[in-house]
Short mmCIF file of C-alpha atoms in Angstrom, two decimals:
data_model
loop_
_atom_site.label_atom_id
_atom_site.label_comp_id
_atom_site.label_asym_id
_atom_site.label_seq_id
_atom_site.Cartn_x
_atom_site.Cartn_y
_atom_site.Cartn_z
CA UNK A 1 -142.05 -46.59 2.97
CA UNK A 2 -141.83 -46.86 -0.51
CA UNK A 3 -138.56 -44.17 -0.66
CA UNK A 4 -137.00 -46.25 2.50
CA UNK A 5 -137.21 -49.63 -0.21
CA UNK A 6 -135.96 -47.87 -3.20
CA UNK A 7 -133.10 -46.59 -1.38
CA UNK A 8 -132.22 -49.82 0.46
CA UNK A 9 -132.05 -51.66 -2.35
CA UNK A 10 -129.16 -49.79 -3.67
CA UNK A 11 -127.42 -50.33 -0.31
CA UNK A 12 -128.40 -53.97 0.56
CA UNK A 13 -125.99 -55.61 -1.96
CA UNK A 14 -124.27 -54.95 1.54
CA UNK A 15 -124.09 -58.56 2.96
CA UNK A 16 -121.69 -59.72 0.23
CA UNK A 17 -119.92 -56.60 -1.06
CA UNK A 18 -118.94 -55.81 2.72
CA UNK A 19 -117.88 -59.30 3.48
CA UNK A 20 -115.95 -59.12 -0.14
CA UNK A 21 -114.45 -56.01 0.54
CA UNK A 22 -113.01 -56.76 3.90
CA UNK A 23 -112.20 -60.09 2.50
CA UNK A 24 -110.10 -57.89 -0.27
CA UNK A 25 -108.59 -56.04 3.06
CA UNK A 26 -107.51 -59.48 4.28
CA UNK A 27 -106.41 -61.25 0.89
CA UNK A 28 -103.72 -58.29 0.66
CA UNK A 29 -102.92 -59.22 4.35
CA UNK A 30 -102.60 -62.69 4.02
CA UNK A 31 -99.44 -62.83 2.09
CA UNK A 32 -97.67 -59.90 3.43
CA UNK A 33 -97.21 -62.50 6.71
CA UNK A 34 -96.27 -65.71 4.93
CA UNK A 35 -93.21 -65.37 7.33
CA UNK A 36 -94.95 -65.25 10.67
CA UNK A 37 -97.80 -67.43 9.59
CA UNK A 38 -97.92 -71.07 7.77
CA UNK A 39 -97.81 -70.17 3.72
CA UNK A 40 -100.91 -70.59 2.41
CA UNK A 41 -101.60 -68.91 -1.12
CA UNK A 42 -104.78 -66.54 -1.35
CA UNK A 43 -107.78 -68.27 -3.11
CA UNK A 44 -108.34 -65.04 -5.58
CA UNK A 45 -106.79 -62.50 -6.19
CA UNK A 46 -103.33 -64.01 -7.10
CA UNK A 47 -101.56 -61.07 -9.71
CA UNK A 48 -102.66 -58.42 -6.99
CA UNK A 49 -101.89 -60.12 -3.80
CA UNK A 50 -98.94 -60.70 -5.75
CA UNK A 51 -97.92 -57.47 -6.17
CA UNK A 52 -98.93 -56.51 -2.65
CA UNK A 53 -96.53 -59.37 -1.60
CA UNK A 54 -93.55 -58.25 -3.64
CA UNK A 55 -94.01 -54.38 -2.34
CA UNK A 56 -94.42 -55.01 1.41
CA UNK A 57 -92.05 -58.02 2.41
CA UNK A 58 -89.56 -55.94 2.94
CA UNK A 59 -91.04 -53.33 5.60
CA UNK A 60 -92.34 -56.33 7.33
CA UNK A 61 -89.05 -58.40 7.65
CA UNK A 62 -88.06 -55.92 10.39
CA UNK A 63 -91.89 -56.67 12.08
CA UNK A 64 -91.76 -59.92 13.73
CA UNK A 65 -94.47 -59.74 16.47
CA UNK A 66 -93.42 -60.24 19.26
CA UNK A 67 -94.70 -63.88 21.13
CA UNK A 68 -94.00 -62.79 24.74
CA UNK A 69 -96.90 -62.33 27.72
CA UNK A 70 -95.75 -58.68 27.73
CA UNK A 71 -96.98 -58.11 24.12
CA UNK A 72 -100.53 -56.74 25.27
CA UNK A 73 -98.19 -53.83 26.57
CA UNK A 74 -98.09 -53.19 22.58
CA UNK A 75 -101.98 -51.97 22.85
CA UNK A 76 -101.72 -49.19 25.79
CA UNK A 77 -100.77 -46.84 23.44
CA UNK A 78 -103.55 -47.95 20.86
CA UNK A 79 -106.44 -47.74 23.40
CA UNK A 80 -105.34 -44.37 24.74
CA UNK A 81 -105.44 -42.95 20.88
CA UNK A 82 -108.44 -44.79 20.33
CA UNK A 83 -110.35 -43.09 23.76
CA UNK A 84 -108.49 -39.52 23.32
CA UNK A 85 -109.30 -39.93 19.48
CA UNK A 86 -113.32 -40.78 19.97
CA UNK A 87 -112.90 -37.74 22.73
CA UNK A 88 -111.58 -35.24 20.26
CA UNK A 89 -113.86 -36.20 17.19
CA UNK A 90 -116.89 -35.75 19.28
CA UNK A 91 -115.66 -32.34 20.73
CA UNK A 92 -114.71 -31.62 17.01
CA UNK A 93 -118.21 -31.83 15.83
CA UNK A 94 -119.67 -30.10 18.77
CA UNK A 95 -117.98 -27.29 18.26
CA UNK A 96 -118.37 -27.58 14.64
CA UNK A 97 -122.19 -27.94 15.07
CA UNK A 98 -122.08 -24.47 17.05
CA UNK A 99 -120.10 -23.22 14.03
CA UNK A 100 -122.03 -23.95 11.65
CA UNK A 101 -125.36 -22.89 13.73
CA UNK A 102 -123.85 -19.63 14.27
CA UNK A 103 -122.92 -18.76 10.75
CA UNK A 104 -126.44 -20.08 9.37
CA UNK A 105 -128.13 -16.83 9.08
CA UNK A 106 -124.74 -14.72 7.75
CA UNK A 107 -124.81 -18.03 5.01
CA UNK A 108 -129.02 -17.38 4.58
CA UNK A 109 -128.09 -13.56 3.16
CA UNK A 110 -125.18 -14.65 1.64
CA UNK A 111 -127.37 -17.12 -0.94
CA UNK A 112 -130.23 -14.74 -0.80
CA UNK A 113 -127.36 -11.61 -2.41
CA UNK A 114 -126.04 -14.93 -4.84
CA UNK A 115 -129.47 -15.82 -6.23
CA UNK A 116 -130.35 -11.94 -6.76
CA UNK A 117 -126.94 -11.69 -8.65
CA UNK A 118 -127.46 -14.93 -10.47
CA UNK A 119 -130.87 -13.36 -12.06
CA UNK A 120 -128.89 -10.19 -12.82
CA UNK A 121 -126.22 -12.13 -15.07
CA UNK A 122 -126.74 -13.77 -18.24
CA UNK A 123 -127.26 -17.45 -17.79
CA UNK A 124 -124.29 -19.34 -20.03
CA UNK A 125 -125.27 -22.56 -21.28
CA UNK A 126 -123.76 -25.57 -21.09
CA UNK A 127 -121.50 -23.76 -18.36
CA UNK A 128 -119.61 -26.79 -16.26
CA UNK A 129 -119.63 -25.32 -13.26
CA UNK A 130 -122.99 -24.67 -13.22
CA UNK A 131 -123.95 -28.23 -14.21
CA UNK A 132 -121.71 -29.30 -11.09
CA UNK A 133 -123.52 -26.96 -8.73
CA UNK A 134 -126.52 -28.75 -10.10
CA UNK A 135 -125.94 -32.03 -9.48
CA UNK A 136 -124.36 -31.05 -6.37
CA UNK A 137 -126.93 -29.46 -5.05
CA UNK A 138 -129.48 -32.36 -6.13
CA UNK A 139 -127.89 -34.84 -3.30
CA UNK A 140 -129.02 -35.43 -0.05
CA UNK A 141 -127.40 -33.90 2.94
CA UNK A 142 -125.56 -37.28 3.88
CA UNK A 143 -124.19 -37.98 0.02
CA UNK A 144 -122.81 -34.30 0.32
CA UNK A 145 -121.44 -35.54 4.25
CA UNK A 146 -119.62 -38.43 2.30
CA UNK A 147 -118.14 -37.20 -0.64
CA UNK A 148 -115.46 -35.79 1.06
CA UNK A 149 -114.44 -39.13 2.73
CA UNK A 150 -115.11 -40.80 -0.70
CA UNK A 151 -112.93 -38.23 -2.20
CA UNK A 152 -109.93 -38.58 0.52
CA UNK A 153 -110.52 -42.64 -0.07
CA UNK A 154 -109.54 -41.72 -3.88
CA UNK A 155 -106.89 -40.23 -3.29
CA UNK A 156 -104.98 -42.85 -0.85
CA UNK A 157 -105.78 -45.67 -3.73
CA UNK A 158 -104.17 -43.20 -6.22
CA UNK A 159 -100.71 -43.21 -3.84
CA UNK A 160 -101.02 -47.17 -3.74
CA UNK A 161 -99.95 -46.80 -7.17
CA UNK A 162 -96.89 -44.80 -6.92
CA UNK A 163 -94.35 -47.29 -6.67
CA UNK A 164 -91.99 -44.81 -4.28
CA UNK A 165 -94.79 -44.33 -2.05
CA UNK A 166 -94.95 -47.85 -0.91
CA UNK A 167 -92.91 -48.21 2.14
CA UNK A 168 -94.72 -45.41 3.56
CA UNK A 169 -97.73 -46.78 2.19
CA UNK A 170 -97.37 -49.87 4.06
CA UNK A 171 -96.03 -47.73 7.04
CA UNK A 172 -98.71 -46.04 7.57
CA UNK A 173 -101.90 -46.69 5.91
CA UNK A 174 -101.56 -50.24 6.75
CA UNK A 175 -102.43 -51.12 10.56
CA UNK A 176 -100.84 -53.87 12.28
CA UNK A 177 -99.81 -54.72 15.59
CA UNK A 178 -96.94 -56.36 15.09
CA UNK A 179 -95.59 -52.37 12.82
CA UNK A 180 -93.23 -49.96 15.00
CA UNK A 181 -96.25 -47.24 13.97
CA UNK A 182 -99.13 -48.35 15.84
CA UNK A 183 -101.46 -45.38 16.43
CA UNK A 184 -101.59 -43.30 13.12
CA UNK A 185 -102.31 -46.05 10.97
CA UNK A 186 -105.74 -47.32 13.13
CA UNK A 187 -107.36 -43.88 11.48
CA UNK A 188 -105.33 -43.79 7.98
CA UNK A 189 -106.00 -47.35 7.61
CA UNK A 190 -109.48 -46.15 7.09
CA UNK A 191 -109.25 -44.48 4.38
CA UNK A 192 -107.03 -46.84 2.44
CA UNK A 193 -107.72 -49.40 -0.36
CA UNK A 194 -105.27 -51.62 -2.63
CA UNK A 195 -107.65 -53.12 -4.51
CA UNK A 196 -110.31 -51.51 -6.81
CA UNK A 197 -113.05 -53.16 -6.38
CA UNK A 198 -112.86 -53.51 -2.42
CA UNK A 199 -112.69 -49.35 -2.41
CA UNK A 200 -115.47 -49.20 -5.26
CA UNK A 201 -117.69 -51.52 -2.71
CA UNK A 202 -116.94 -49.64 0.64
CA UNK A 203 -117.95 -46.16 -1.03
CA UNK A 204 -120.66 -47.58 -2.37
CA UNK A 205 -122.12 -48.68 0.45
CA UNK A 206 -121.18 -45.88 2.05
CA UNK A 207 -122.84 -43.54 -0.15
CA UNK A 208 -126.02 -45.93 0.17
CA UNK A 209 -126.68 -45.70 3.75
CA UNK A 210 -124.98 -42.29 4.23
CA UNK A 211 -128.49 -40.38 3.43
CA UNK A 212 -130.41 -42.47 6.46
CA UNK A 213 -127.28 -41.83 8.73
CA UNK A 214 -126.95 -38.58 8.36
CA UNK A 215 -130.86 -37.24 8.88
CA UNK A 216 -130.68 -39.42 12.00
CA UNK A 217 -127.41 -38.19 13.48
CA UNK A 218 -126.87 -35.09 11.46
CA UNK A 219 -123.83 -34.76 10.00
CA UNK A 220 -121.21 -33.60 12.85
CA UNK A 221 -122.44 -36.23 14.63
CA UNK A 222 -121.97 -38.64 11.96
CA UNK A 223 -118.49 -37.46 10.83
CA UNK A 224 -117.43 -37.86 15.27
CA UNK A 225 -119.10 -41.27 14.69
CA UNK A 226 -117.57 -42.66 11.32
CA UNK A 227 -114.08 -41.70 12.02
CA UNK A 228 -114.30 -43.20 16.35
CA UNK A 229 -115.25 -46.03 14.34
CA UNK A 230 -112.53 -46.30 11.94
CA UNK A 231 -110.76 -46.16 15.57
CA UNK A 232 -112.33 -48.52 17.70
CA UNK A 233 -112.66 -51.13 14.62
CA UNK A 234 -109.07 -51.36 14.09
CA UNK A 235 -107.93 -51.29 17.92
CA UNK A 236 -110.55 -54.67 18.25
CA UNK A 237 -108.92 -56.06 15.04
CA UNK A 238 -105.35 -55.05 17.22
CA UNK A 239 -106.53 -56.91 20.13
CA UNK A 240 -107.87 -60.46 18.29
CA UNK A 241 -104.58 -60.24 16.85
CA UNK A 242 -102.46 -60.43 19.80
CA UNK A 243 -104.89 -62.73 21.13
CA UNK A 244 -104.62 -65.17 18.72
CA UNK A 245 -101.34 -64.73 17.18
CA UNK A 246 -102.88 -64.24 13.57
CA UNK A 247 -100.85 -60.77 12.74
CA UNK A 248 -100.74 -59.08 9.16
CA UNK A 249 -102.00 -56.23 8.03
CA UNK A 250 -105.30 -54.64 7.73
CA UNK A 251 -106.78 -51.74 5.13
CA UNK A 252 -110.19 -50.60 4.33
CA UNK A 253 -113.14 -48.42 5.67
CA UNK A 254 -115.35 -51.57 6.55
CA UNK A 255 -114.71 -51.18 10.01
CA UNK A 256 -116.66 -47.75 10.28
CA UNK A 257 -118.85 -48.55 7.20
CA UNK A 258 -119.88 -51.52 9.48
CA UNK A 259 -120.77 -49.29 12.09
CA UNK A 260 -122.95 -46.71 10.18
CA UNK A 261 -124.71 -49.72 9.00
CA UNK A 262 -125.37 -51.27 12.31
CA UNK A 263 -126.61 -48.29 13.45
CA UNK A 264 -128.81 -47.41 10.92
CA UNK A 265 -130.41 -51.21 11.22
CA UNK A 266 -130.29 -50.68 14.85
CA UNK A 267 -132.36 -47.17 14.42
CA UNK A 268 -135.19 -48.40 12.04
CA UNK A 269 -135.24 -52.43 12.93
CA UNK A 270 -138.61 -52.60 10.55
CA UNK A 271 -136.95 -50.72 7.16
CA UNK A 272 -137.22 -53.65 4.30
CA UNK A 273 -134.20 -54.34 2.55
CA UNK A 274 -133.35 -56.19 -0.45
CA UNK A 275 -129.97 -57.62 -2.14
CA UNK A 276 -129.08 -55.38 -5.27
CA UNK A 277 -128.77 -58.57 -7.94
CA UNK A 278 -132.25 -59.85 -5.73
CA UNK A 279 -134.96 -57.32 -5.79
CA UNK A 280 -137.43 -60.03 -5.20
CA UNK A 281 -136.08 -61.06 -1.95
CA UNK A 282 -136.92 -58.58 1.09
CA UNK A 283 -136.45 -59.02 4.33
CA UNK A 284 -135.76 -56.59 7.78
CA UNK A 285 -132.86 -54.17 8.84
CA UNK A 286 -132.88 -56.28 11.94
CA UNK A 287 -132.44 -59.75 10.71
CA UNK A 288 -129.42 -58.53 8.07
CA UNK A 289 -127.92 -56.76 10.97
CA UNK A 290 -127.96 -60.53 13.00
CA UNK A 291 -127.13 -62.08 10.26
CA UNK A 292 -123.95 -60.36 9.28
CA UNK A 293 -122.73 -60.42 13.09
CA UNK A 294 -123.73 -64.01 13.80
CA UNK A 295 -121.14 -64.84 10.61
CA UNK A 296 -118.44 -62.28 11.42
CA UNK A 297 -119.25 -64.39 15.06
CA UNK A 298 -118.62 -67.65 13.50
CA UNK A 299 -115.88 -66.61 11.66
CA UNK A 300 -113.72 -64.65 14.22
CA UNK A 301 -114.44 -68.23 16.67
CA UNK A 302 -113.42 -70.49 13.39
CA UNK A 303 -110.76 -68.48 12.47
CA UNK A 304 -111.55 -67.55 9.15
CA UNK A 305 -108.52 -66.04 7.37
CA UNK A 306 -110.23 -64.46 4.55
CA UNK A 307 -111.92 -61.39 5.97
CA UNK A 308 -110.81 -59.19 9.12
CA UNK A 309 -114.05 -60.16 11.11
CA UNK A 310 -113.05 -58.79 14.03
CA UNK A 311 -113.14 -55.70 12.93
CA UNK A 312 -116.26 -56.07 11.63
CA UNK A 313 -117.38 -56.91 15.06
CA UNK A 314 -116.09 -53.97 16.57
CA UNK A 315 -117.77 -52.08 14.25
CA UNK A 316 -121.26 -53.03 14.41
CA UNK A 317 -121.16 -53.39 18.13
CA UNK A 318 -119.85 -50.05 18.36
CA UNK A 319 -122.93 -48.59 15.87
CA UNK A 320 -125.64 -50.61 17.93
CA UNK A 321 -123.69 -49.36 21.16
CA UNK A 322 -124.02 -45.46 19.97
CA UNK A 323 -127.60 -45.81 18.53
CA UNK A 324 -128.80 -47.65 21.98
CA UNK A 325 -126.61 -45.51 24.51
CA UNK A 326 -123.57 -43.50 23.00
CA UNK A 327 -125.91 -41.23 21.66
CA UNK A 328 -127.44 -40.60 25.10
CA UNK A 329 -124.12 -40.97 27.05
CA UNK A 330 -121.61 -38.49 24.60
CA UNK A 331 -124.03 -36.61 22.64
CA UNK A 332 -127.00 -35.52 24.59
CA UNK A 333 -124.22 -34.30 27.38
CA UNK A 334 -122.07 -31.88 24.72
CA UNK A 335 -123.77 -28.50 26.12
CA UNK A 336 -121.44 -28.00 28.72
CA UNK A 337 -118.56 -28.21 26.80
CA UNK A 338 -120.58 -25.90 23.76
CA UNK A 339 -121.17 -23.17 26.40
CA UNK A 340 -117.40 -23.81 27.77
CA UNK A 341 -116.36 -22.76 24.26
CA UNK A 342 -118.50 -19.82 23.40
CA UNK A 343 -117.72 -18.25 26.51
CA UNK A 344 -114.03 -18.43 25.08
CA UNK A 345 -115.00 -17.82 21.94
CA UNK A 346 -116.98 -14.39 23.23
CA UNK A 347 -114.32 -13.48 26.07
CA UNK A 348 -116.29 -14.41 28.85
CA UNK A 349 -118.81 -12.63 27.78
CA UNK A 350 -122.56 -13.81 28.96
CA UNK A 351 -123.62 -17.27 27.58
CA UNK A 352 -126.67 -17.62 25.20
CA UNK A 353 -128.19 -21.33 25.78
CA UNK A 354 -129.55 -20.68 22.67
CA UNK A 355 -126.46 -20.84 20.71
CA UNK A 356 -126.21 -24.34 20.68
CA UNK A 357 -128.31 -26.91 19.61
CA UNK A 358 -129.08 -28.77 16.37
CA UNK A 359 -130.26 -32.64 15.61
CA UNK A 360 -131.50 -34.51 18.79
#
C-alpha cells in the first residue's frame, strides 16, 4: 500500500502533464493547417509553433484534404495496418516470450560464470561502467522495459533539430490524414516530439506507470500493447478527423501512454493516487481514469482545438478494452501459435507444452 502511494505520486502529475503534452502535440498542429482551417494563432507557445509553422507549410501545401464522401476510402489502408500491425506485435512478443523462456537457464550459467569471474578480478574504482551496471541493475523490470522507447523518443527529438531533416520529419513522423504517407507515420508518430517539455512529460509518465504495467502484463506483453496502441490511437485521431473536417497534424506518445495508464487504473481501481505539486490531495485510480475520459469526452464533442482528444480516447478505451477482454481474447489464446513456431523452430520435431508460458 504504502509502495503503491509513493510510486503514484510520481506518476499522478498525469492529469495535467498528459493533457499538456498532447496539448503541445496539437499547438504544433494547429498552425501547420492555417490553410485548411480558419487562422487562429496558438495561445502559448508562439516562437516554437512558430518555427514549426515556418518548417512544415511547405510539405503541407501539396496536402489539401480532400472534402469529398469518398474520403473515408483514405482510412482502408490505415485500419488494415492498424489490425495487421496489433496482429504482428502480439505474435512478436509471443514468440519473443518463448525466446526469452528458452534461453533463461543458458542466461542463469552465463551470470553464475560472470559473477565467479567478477570475484576473480580486481575491483576498479570509480569504474563507469560499473557504476552504469549499477544503477541499471537497481530499476525495476518495467523502467528497464521503457528505456529503450525513452531512448528511441530521444533520438527522433534530436532529428527535429536538424534543419535538413524536416521534410521527412514532417513526412513521416507526423500523422495526418489529409499526408500522401498514411500508414508509417500512425507508429513513428509515436515516438516523436517537437517540443521539449511535451517529450520530457510523456517519458515521464511513462517511466512512472511503466513498473505497475509491466509486473501486470510482463513485458512482451506490454511492448505488443504500447506500440497496438500507438496504432489504434492515431487511426481514431484519423477517423475524428475525417469526420469532422478538423485535419493537421498529430505527434507524441500520449496516445499509447494513455492506454498503459487506463489500463493500469482499470487493473487496480482502489490504488490511491495523488497530483505531484499536491501530495495532500488523494483520491482513486478509478475516478482519475473517469475523469480524464469524461474531459477528453467533452472536449472531442466541443471541439476543443488544443489537445488531440481523440486520440486520447482511443487510447484509454483501448487499455480498459485489453485489461477487461483483450487480455483474455489475444493473449490467453497465443499457445497455438507458440507451439506452431517451435515445431518450426525444432523441425517438426515433438512439441513440449512446457516450452511456453510466462505471466498470466
Amino acid at each position: 500500500g504504502m509502495e503503491w502511494n509513493n510510486f503514484l505520486c510520481v506518476s499522478s502529475r498525469w492529469p495535467h502533464s498528459f493533457q499538456q503534452r498532447r496539448g503541445f502535440r496539437k499547438a504544433s498542429r494547429k498552425p501547420e493547417t492555417k490553410k485548411v482551417e480558419e487562422v487562429q494563432p496558438p495561445p502559448t507557445e508562439s516562437s516554437e509553433a512558430a518555427i514549426h509553422r515556418r518548417t512544415s507549410t511547405p510539405h503541407l501545401d501539396q496536402q489539401a484534404p480532400s472534402s469529398s464522401p469518398r474520403a473515408f476510402g483514405r482510412l482502408v489502408r490505415p485500419f488494415v495496418f492498424t489490425v495487421g500491425f496489433t496482429g504482428c506485435s502480439f505474435g512478436s512478443a509471443a514468440i519473443w516470450q518463448y525466446e526469452s523462456l528458452k534461453s533463461r537457464v543458458q542466461s542463469y550459467l552465463n551470470d553464475m560464470r560472470a559473477d565467479w569471474l567478477e570475484k576473480l578480478r580486481p575491483q576498479k574504482r570509480g569504474d563507469v561502467r560499473k557504476e552504469i551496471n549499477q544503477w541499471w541493475n537497481r530499476l525495476s523490470e518495467g523502467q528497464k522495459t521503457v528505456t529503450g522507447i525513452i531512448a528511441a523518443n530521444a533520438i527522433v527529438f534530436c532529428c527535429w533539430r536538424v534543419p535538413s531533416l524536416q521534410r521527412s520529419m514532417i513526412k513521416y513522423f507526423t500523422a495526418n490524414p489529409a499526408s500522401k504517407t498514411l500508414c508509417s507515420p500512425m507508429l513513428l508518430s509515436t515516438f516523436s516530439h517537437f517540443s521539449f517539455f511535451h517529450m520530457a512529460a510523456n517519458m515521464y509518465v511513462l517511466w512512472s506507470f511503466s513498473t505497475s504495467a509491466v509486473s501486470m502484463l510482463g513485458r512482451e506483453q506490454f511492448m505488443a500493447v504500447y506500440l497496438s496502441a500507438g496504432v489504434i490511437s492515431t487511426f481514431v485521431s484519423y477517423v475524428s478527423k475525417m469526420a469532422t473536417g478538423r485535419f493537421g497534424p498529430s505527434l507524441g506518445a500520449s496516445g499509447a501512454i494513455m492506454t498503459v495508464l487506463a489500463a493500469v487504473c482499470t487493473k487496480m481501481p482502489e490504488a490511491k493516487l495523488a497530483i505531484i505539486f499536491l501530495p495532500m490531495f488523494t483520491f482513486t485510480a478509478a475516478n482519475a481514469l473517469k475523469a480524464i475520459v469524461a474531459m477528453d469526452t467533452a472536449g472531442l464533442v466541443l471541439g476543443w482545438k488544443f489537445f488531440d482528444h481523440a486520440a486520447h480516447l482511443g487510447g484509454a478505451m483501448f487499455g480498459i478494452w485489453y485489461v477487461l477482454f483483450g487480455h483474455e481474447l489475444i493473449w490467453k489464446n497465443r499457445e497455438p501459435f507458440v507451439k506452431l513456431w517451435h515445431n518450426l523452430r525444432s523441425r517438426g520435431g515433438p512439441g513440449r507444452g512446457g516450452d511456453q508460458g510466462g505471466s498470466a
